[in-house]
Coordinates of C-alpha atoms and ligand atoms in Angstrom, one line a residue:
M1 CA -40.8 37.2 -35.5
Q2 CA -37.3 36.2 -36.6
D3 CA -36.6 39.8 -37.5
A4 CA -37.6 40.9 -34.0
I5 CA -35.2 38.3 -32.5
I6 CA -32.4 39.4 -34.7
R7 CA -33.0 43.1 -33.8
K8 CA -32.9 42.2 -30.1
L9 CA -29.6 40.4 -30.6
Q10 CA -28.2 43.4 -32.5
N11 CA -29.3 45.8 -29.8
G12 CA -27.6 43.7 -27.1
T13 CA -30.9 43.3 -25.2
E14 CA -31.0 40.6 -22.6
F15 CA -33.9 38.3 -23.4
L16 CA -35.4 34.8 -23.4
W17 CA -36.0 33.1 -26.7
V18 CA -38.6 30.4 -26.2
N19 CA -38.3 27.4 -28.5
D20 CA -41.7 27.0 -30.2
H21 CA -40.6 23.8 -31.8
K22 CA -40.5 21.9 -28.5
C23 CA -42.8 19.0 -28.6
R24 CA -44.4 16.6 -26.2
Y25 CA -41.4 14.4 -25.2
R26 CA -40.8 11.0 -26.7
P27 CA -37.6 9.0 -25.8
D28 CA -37.1 8.1 -29.5
F29 CA -37.3 11.6 -30.8
Y30 CA -33.8 11.3 -32.2
P31 CA -33.4 7.7 -33.2
A32 CA -29.7 7.9 -33.9
L33 CA -29.0 8.3 -30.2
S34 CA -30.7 6.5 -27.2
M35 CA -30.5 5.7 -23.6
E36 CA -28.4 2.7 -24.5
D37 CA -25.7 5.0 -25.8
I38 CA -25.6 7.0 -22.6
L39 CA -25.4 3.8 -20.5
D40 CA -22.6 2.5 -22.8
A41 CA -20.7 5.8 -22.2
Q42 CA -21.2 5.5 -18.4
D43 CA -19.9 1.9 -18.5
R44 CA -16.8 3.0 -20.5
L45 CA -16.0 5.6 -17.9
Q46 CA -16.4 3.0 -15.2
R47 CA -14.0 0.7 -17.1
F48 CA -11.4 3.5 -17.3
A49 CA -11.8 4.5 -13.6
P50 CA -8.8 2.4 -12.3
L51 CA -6.6 3.9 -15.0
L52 CA -7.7 7.5 -14.1
E53 CA -7.0 6.7 -10.4
R54 CA -3.5 5.8 -11.4
L55 CA -2.9 8.8 -13.7
F56 CA -4.5 11.4 -11.5
P57 CA -4.1 10.6 -7.8
E58 CA -6.6 13.4 -6.9
T59 CA -9.3 11.0 -8.2
K60 CA -8.5 8.3 -5.7
K61 CA -11.1 9.3 -3.2
T62 CA -13.8 8.9 -5.8
N63 CA -12.3 5.7 -7.2
G64 CA -11.4 7.2 -10.5
I65 CA -14.8 8.7 -11.2
I66 CA -14.8 12.4 -12.0
E67 CA -18.0 14.0 -10.8
S68 CA -19.0 17.3 -9.2
A69 CA -21.2 18.1 -6.2
L70 CA -24.8 19.3 -6.3
T71 CA -24.8 22.1 -3.8
P72 CA -27.8 23.9 -2.3
I73 CA -27.1 27.6 -2.5
D74 CA -29.7 29.2 -0.2
R75 CA -27.7 32.3 0.5
M76 CA -27.3 32.9 -3.3
K77 CA -31.0 32.4 -3.7
Q78 CA -31.6 35.1 -1.1
A79 CA -29.1 37.4 -2.7
L80 CA -30.7 36.9 -6.2
N81 CA -34.1 37.7 -4.8
D82 CA -32.9 40.7 -2.9
K83 CA -30.5 42.3 -5.4
F84 CA -31.8 41.0 -8.7
H85 CA -35.6 40.8 -7.9
A86 CA -35.5 37.2 -9.0
N87 CA -38.6 36.0 -7.1
I88 CA -37.2 32.5 -6.8
A89 CA -39.8 30.5 -4.8
G90 CA -38.4 27.0 -5.3
A91 CA -35.0 25.5 -4.3
L92 CA -31.8 26.6 -5.9
Y93 CA -28.8 24.4 -6.5
L94 CA -25.4 24.8 -8.1
K95 CA -24.0 21.9 -10.2
Q96 CA -20.4 22.4 -9.5
D97 CA -18.5 21.5 -12.7
N98 CA -16.3 24.5 -11.9
A99 CA -14.7 22.0 -9.4
L100 CA -14.4 18.9 -11.6
A101 CA -11.2 17.1 -10.9
V102 CA -8.1 17.5 -13.2
S103 CA -9.3 20.2 -15.7
G104 CA -11.8 22.3 -13.6
S105 CA -14.5 22.6 -16.2
V106 CA -17.5 20.8 -17.8
K107 CA -15.1 19.9 -20.6
A108 CA -13.7 17.2 -18.4
R109 CA -16.9 15.2 -19.2
G110 CA -17.0 15.2 -22.9
G111 CA -13.3 15.8 -23.6
F112 CA -12.0 13.1 -21.3
Y113 CA -14.6 10.7 -22.5
E114 CA -13.7 11.1 -26.2
V115 CA -9.9 10.6 -25.5
L116 CA -10.8 7.4 -23.5
Y117 CA -13.1 6.2 -26.2
Y118 CA -10.3 6.6 -28.8
T119 CA -7.8 5.0 -26.5
E120 CA -10.0 1.9 -26.0
Q121 CA -10.2 1.4 -29.7
L122 CA -6.5 2.0 -30.2
A123 CA -5.6 -0.4 -27.3
K124 CA -7.7 -3.1 -28.8
H125 CA -6.2 -2.6 -32.2
H126 CA -2.7 -3.0 -30.8
H127 CA -3.8 -6.0 -28.6
L128 CA -3.1 -4.0 -25.4
L129 CA -6.4 -5.1 -23.9
Q130 CA -7.4 -8.7 -23.2
E131 CA -11.1 -9.6 -22.7
G132 CA -12.1 -9.0 -19.0
E133 CA -8.8 -7.3 -18.1
E134 CA -8.9 -4.1 -16.1
Y135 CA -7.4 -1.0 -17.6
S136 CA -4.8 0.5 -15.2
H137 CA -1.9 -1.1 -17.1
L138 CA -2.6 1.2 -20.0
A139 CA -0.4 3.7 -18.1
D140 CA 2.5 1.2 -18.4
K141 CA 5.5 2.3 -20.5
R142 CA 4.9 -0.3 -23.3
C143 CA 1.3 1.1 -23.8
R144 CA 2.4 4.8 -23.5
D145 CA 5.0 4.1 -26.2
V146 CA 2.2 2.9 -28.5
F147 CA 0.0 5.9 -27.8
G148 CA 3.1 8.2 -28.3
Q149 CA 3.1 7.3 -32.0
Y150 CA -0.3 9.0 -32.3
T151 CA -1.3 12.7 -32.2
I152 CA -4.6 14.0 -30.9
Q153 CA -5.7 17.5 -32.1
V154 CA -8.5 19.8 -31.2
G155 CA -9.7 23.3 -31.7
S156 CA -10.5 25.2 -28.6
T157 CA -11.4 28.5 -26.9
G158 CA -9.5 27.2 -23.9
N159 CA -11.2 24.7 -21.7
L160 CA -11.7 21.9 -24.3
G161 CA -8.0 22.2 -25.1
M162 CA -7.2 21.9 -21.4
S163 CA -9.3 18.8 -21.0
I164 CA -8.2 17.0 -24.2
G165 CA -4.6 18.2 -23.6
M166 CA -4.3 17.0 -20.0
M167 CA -5.9 13.6 -20.6
S168 CA -4.0 13.0 -23.8
A169 CA -0.7 14.1 -22.4
A170 CA -1.2 11.9 -19.4
L171 CA -1.7 8.9 -21.6
G172 CA 1.4 9.6 -23.6
Y173 CA -0.1 11.0 -26.8
R174 CA 1.4 13.9 -28.7
V175 CA -1.2 16.7 -28.5
I176 CA -1.8 19.8 -30.6
V177 CA -4.3 22.3 -29.5
H178 CA -5.5 24.9 -32.0
M179 CA -6.4 27.9 -29.9
S180 CA -8.7 30.7 -31.0
S181 CA -7.9 34.3 -30.2
D182 CA -10.3 34.3 -27.2
A183 CA -8.2 31.8 -25.3
K184 CA -6.7 33.1 -22.1
L185 CA -2.9 33.3 -21.8
W186 CA -2.8 31.2 -18.6
K187 CA -4.7 28.4 -20.3
K188 CA -2.2 28.2 -23.1
Q189 CA 0.7 28.4 -20.7
L190 CA -0.6 25.6 -18.5
L191 CA -0.9 23.3 -21.5
R192 CA 2.6 24.2 -22.8
D193 CA 3.9 23.3 -19.3
K194 CA 2.4 19.8 -19.8
G195 CA 4.2 19.4 -23.1
V196 CA 1.2 20.2 -25.3
T197 CA 1.8 22.0 -28.6
V198 CA -0.4 25.1 -28.6
I199 CA -0.9 26.8 -32.0
E200 CA -2.5 30.3 -31.7
Y201 CA -4.7 31.9 -34.3
A202 CA -5.7 35.5 -34.6
T203 CA -9.1 34.3 -35.7
D204 CA -12.2 33.1 -33.9
Y205 CA -13.1 29.6 -32.8
S206 CA -14.7 28.3 -36.0
E207 CA -11.4 29.1 -37.9
A208 CA -9.3 27.4 -35.2
V209 CA -11.5 24.3 -35.5
N210 CA -11.2 24.3 -39.3
Q211 CA -7.4 24.7 -39.2
G212 CA -7.2 21.8 -36.7
R213 CA -9.4 19.6 -38.8
R214 CA -7.2 20.3 -41.9
E215 CA -3.9 19.8 -40.1
S216 CA -5.1 16.5 -38.6
A217 CA -6.4 15.2 -41.9
K218 CA -2.9 15.4 -43.4
D219 CA -1.5 13.0 -40.8
P220 CA -2.8 9.4 -40.9
M221 CA -1.6 8.9 -37.3
S222 CA -3.6 11.9 -36.0
Y223 CA -7.1 11.9 -34.5
F224 CA -9.2 15.1 -34.5
V225 CA -11.7 15.8 -31.7
D226 CA -14.4 17.6 -33.6
D227 CA -16.3 19.9 -31.3
E228 CA -18.8 20.8 -34.0
N229 CA -20.0 17.2 -34.8
S230 CA -18.7 14.8 -32.3
K231 CA -21.1 12.1 -31.0
Q232 CA -18.5 10.9 -28.5
L233 CA -18.2 14.4 -26.8
F234 CA -21.9 14.6 -26.7
L235 CA -22.4 11.3 -25.1
G236 CA -19.6 12.0 -22.6
Y237 CA -21.5 15.1 -21.5
S238 CA -24.8 13.1 -21.4
V239 CA -23.6 10.8 -18.6
A240 CA -23.9 13.8 -16.3
A241 CA -27.6 13.2 -16.3
L242 CA -27.4 9.7 -14.7
R243 CA -25.0 11.0 -12.1
L244 CA -27.2 14.0 -11.3
R245 CA -30.3 11.8 -10.9
K246 CA -28.5 9.8 -8.3
Q247 CA -27.4 12.9 -6.5
M248 CA -30.9 14.3 -6.5
A249 CA -32.3 11.1 -5.1
E250 CA -29.7 11.2 -2.3
Q251 CA -30.9 14.8 -1.5
N252 CA -34.5 13.8 -1.6
I253 CA -35.3 16.0 -4.6
T254 CA -38.5 15.0 -6.3
V255 CA -39.2 15.5 -10.0
D256 CA -42.7 15.0 -11.3
A257 CA -45.7 17.0 -12.7
E258 CA -46.1 18.9 -9.4
H259 CA -42.4 19.3 -8.8
P260 CA -40.8 20.6 -12.0
L261 CA -37.1 20.7 -12.6
F262 CA -35.4 23.7 -14.3
V263 CA -31.8 23.4 -15.5
Y264 CA -29.8 26.3 -16.9
I265 CA -26.6 25.6 -18.8
P266 CA -24.1 27.9 -20.4
C267 CA -23.7 27.3 -24.1
G268 CA -20.8 27.8 -26.5
I269 CA -21.0 25.6 -29.6
G270 CA -23.7 23.5 -27.9
G271 CA -22.1 20.1 -27.2
A272 CA -21.9 20.3 -23.4
P273 CA -25.3 21.8 -22.7
G274 CA -26.8 19.7 -25.6
G275 CA -25.4 16.4 -24.2
I276 CA -26.5 17.2 -20.7
T277 CA -30.0 18.2 -21.9
F278 CA -30.3 15.0 -24.0
G279 CA -29.5 12.9 -21.0
L280 CA -31.8 14.8 -18.6
K281 CA -34.8 14.6 -21.1
Q282 CA -34.2 10.8 -21.3
L283 CA -34.5 10.6 -17.6
F284 CA -37.1 13.2 -16.6
G285 CA -39.1 13.7 -19.9
E286 CA -41.7 16.4 -19.7
H287 CA -40.8 17.3 -16.1
V288 CA -37.4 18.8 -16.8
H289 CA -37.2 22.2 -18.5
C290 CA -33.8 22.8 -20.0
F291 CA -32.6 26.3 -20.9
F292 CA -29.3 27.4 -22.3
A293 CA -27.6 30.7 -21.6
E294 CA -25.3 32.6 -24.0
P295 CA -23.5 35.9 -24.0
S296 CA -25.4 38.5 -26.0
E297 CA -22.5 39.1 -28.4
A298 CA -22.0 35.4 -29.1
A299 CA -25.5 34.0 -28.9
C300 CA -24.9 31.6 -31.7
M301 CA -27.2 28.8 -30.7
L302 CA -30.0 31.2 -30.1
L303 CA -29.5 32.7 -33.6
G304 CA -29.1 29.3 -35.3
M305 CA -32.2 27.7 -33.7
A306 CA -34.4 30.8 -33.9
T307 CA -33.7 31.2 -37.6
G308 CA -33.7 27.5 -38.2
L309 CA -30.4 28.0 -40.1
N310 CA -28.3 26.3 -37.4
S311 CA -24.6 26.5 -38.5
D312 CA -25.5 28.3 -41.7
I313 CA -25.6 31.5 -39.8
S314 CA -23.0 33.2 -37.5
V315 CA -23.4 36.0 -35.1
Q316 CA -20.9 38.0 -37.3
D317 CA -23.5 37.7 -40.1
I318 CA -25.8 39.9 -38.1
G319 CA -23.2 42.4 -37.1
L320 CA -22.2 41.1 -33.7
S321 CA -18.6 40.8 -32.7
G322 CA -18.6 37.3 -31.1
L323 CA -16.4 38.8 -28.5
T324 CA -17.1 38.2 -24.8
D325 CA -15.2 37.8 -21.5
A326 CA -17.0 34.5 -21.2
D327 CA -14.2 32.8 -23.2
G328 CA -15.7 29.4 -22.8
L329 CA -18.8 30.6 -24.7
A330 CA -17.0 32.7 -27.3
V331 CA -18.4 30.8 -30.3
G332 CA -19.9 32.6 -33.3
R333 CA -21.4 29.6 -35.1
P334 CA -23.3 26.8 -33.4
S335 CA -23.1 23.0 -33.9
S336 CA -25.7 22.0 -36.5
F337 CA -25.8 18.5 -35.0
V338 CA -26.7 19.8 -31.6
G339 CA -29.2 22.3 -33.0
T340 CA -31.0 19.5 -34.7
V341 CA -31.1 17.3 -31.6
M342 CA -32.3 20.2 -29.4
K343 CA -35.1 21.3 -31.7
P344 CA -37.9 19.2 -30.2
I345 CA -36.6 19.2 -26.6
L346 CA -34.9 22.5 -25.6
S347 CA -37.2 24.9 -23.7
G348 CA -35.3 28.1 -24.7
I349 CA -32.2 30.2 -24.5
F350 CA -31.4 33.3 -22.4
S351 CA -29.0 35.9 -23.6
V352 CA -26.9 37.7 -21.0
N353 CA -24.5 40.7 -21.1
D354 CA -20.9 40.4 -19.9
A355 CA -21.5 43.0 -17.2
T356 CA -24.3 40.9 -15.8
L357 CA -22.1 37.9 -15.6
Y358 CA -19.7 39.7 -13.4
D359 CA -22.5 40.8 -11.2
Y360 CA -23.4 37.1 -10.7
L361 CA -19.8 36.1 -10.3
R362 CA -19.3 38.6 -7.4
C363 CA -22.7 37.7 -5.9
L364 CA -21.8 34.0 -5.8
W365 CA -18.5 34.8 -4.2
D366 CA -20.0 37.2 -1.6
S367 CA -22.9 35.0 -0.7
E368 CA -21.4 31.4 -0.9
A369 CA -17.6 31.9 -1.2
I370 CA -17.7 29.9 -4.4
F371 CA -15.5 31.2 -7.3
V372 CA -16.4 30.4 -10.9
E373 CA -15.3 31.9 -14.2
P374 CA -17.4 34.4 -16.1
S375 CA -18.7 31.7 -18.6
A376 CA -19.9 29.6 -15.7
C377 CA -22.2 32.4 -14.4
A378 CA -24.4 32.5 -17.5
G379 CA -26.9 30.0 -16.1
F380 CA -27.9 32.4 -13.3
Q381 CA -29.5 34.6 -16.0
G382 CA -32.1 31.8 -16.4
V383 CA -33.1 31.4 -12.8
V384 CA -33.2 35.2 -12.3
N385 CA -35.6 35.6 -15.3
I386 CA -37.7 32.5 -15.3
H387 CA -40.4 34.3 -13.3
G388 CA -40.2 37.4 -15.5
N389 CA -42.3 38.6 -18.4
D390 CA -40.4 36.7 -21.1
A391 CA -41.1 33.4 -19.5
R392 CA -44.7 33.8 -18.4
A393 CA -46.3 32.3 -21.5
Y394 CA -43.8 29.3 -21.3
L395 CA -44.7 28.5 -17.7
E396 CA -48.4 28.7 -18.5
N397 CA -48.2 26.7 -21.7
N398 CA -46.3 24.0 -20.0
A399 CA -48.7 23.8 -17.0
V400 CA -46.0 24.7 -14.4
A401 CA -47.0 28.3 -13.6
D402 CA -48.9 27.1 -10.4
N403 CA -46.1 24.8 -9.3
M404 CA -43.2 27.1 -9.2
H405 CA -43.1 27.1 -5.4
N406 CA -42.3 23.4 -5.7
A407 CA -39.7 23.8 -8.4
T408 CA -36.1 22.8 -8.2
H409 CA -33.7 25.1 -10.1
I410 CA -30.2 23.9 -11.0
V411 CA -27.7 26.4 -12.3
W412 CA -24.9 24.5 -14.1
S413 CA -21.6 26.1 -13.1
T414 CA -19.2 25.1 -15.8
G415 CA -15.7 26.2 -15.0
G416 CA -13.4 28.0 -12.6
D417 CA -11.2 25.9 -10.4
L418 CA -8.0 26.3 -12.4
V419 CA -8.3 30.1 -12.8
P420 CA -5.1 31.6 -11.3
E421 CA -5.2 33.7 -8.2
V422 CA -4.3 36.9 -9.9
M423 CA -7.1 36.4 -12.5
R424 CA -9.6 35.7 -9.7
K425 CA -8.8 39.0 -8.0
E426 CA -9.2 40.8 -11.3
Y427 CA -12.6 39.2 -12.0
L428 CA -13.8 39.9 -8.5
A429 CA -12.7 43.5 -8.6
L430 CA -14.3 44.3 -12.0
R431 CA -17.3 46.6 -11.9
Ligands
LIG501 C1 -17.1 25.0 -23.3 C2 -17.7 25.6 -22.2 C3 -19.1 25.7 -22.1 C4 -20.1 25.3 -23.2 O1 -19.8 24.1 -23.9 P1 -20.1 24.0 -25.4 O2 -19.9 22.6 -25.7 O3 -19.1 24.9 -26.1 O4 -21.5 24.5 -25.7 C5 -19.7 26.3 -20.9 N1 -18.9 26.7 -19.9 C6 -17.5 26.6 -20.0 C7 -16.7 27.1 -18.8 C8 -16.9 26.1 -21.1 O5 -15.6 26.0 -21.1

């Protein structure tokens, strides 16, 4: 079985891996994390909202809360049915993290949250926060001067560095981003323009993370955002579930046994889709079916979970390059923490080729005039293939095969708003 999966990955076949370890849902399936932790993260973001309003005036209209729209995309549904034979019978929505304020990607959730979490601790340590006081004064010079003594470091393929870099720089920290070879030039430039130190590596993501972790450990005034293991990043992402539930209620979207919810989320190291999935399962239990999507050449979470080896295996170990135009997903070795949390709850993972991502990218542009980056298109692979052969047994085993006409499908669009105009044109022209 595992050999067959590895062969499919080696052949570059697009397929669905169904997670046989998924169990009947229990809220306490992973006792170290709970609903309380998600609510705590949500409260923290609320406490920081006045500060964000002050730092980023574009967040004024949402009172300092950074959230994306849930957009019905009927024309895209039609186009997927016509051009990709998707047979989507239910409703199709796009969760538009491509348009999240300030950093234009899903990383604004976890990345911002972790910087704010650290800032709260530091501010308390330096007596910059009194009980009951609101947080906007943390942008005052005397506070910035304190934060300026500290360095925040992170390894990134691009978007995490942009989120951590922008938030940290805005608060006054020194920031060092360790960029893997996949990172796009414009992402590095944008950070340098904000005063962030960008160190480039000729190696892949895991190496950039290792280097960052080593460098940070040498400096007692440095904090490392650890994409492979961070609980804070994970919880920052999980808050999305609470926000989404509210948006779904506002749009009268029902989720129950007769009305299943399918969510398709692009996956790199696993933190973002893992955190979102963790939150959604807490809220919707058995009725939500969460799938990840990964580029065929960098399907590290699929490989790690299917073999049970998690981070003890990399895509390079089976002869894949790890190279993909989906730079946000260009990760060769998955987070073992996320793989462990996902084992009993994740429905499965779709692999998708780069050429297909561009097909979806253009299709979304042509049908809805929404531009997203290649990584952000991976989720469409899920909704296009959920009615196909690979998924048939899953739908039957989960008693949803007869309810697909009532289903809600949410494709999580994870990045794109900051892509420069010249790059957009290039992406849209590629065939
Ligand atoms: C990082 C990223 C993801 C995936 O998040 P991970 O935590 O790496 O799994 C998806 N889409 C985009 C655009 C990203 O930048």
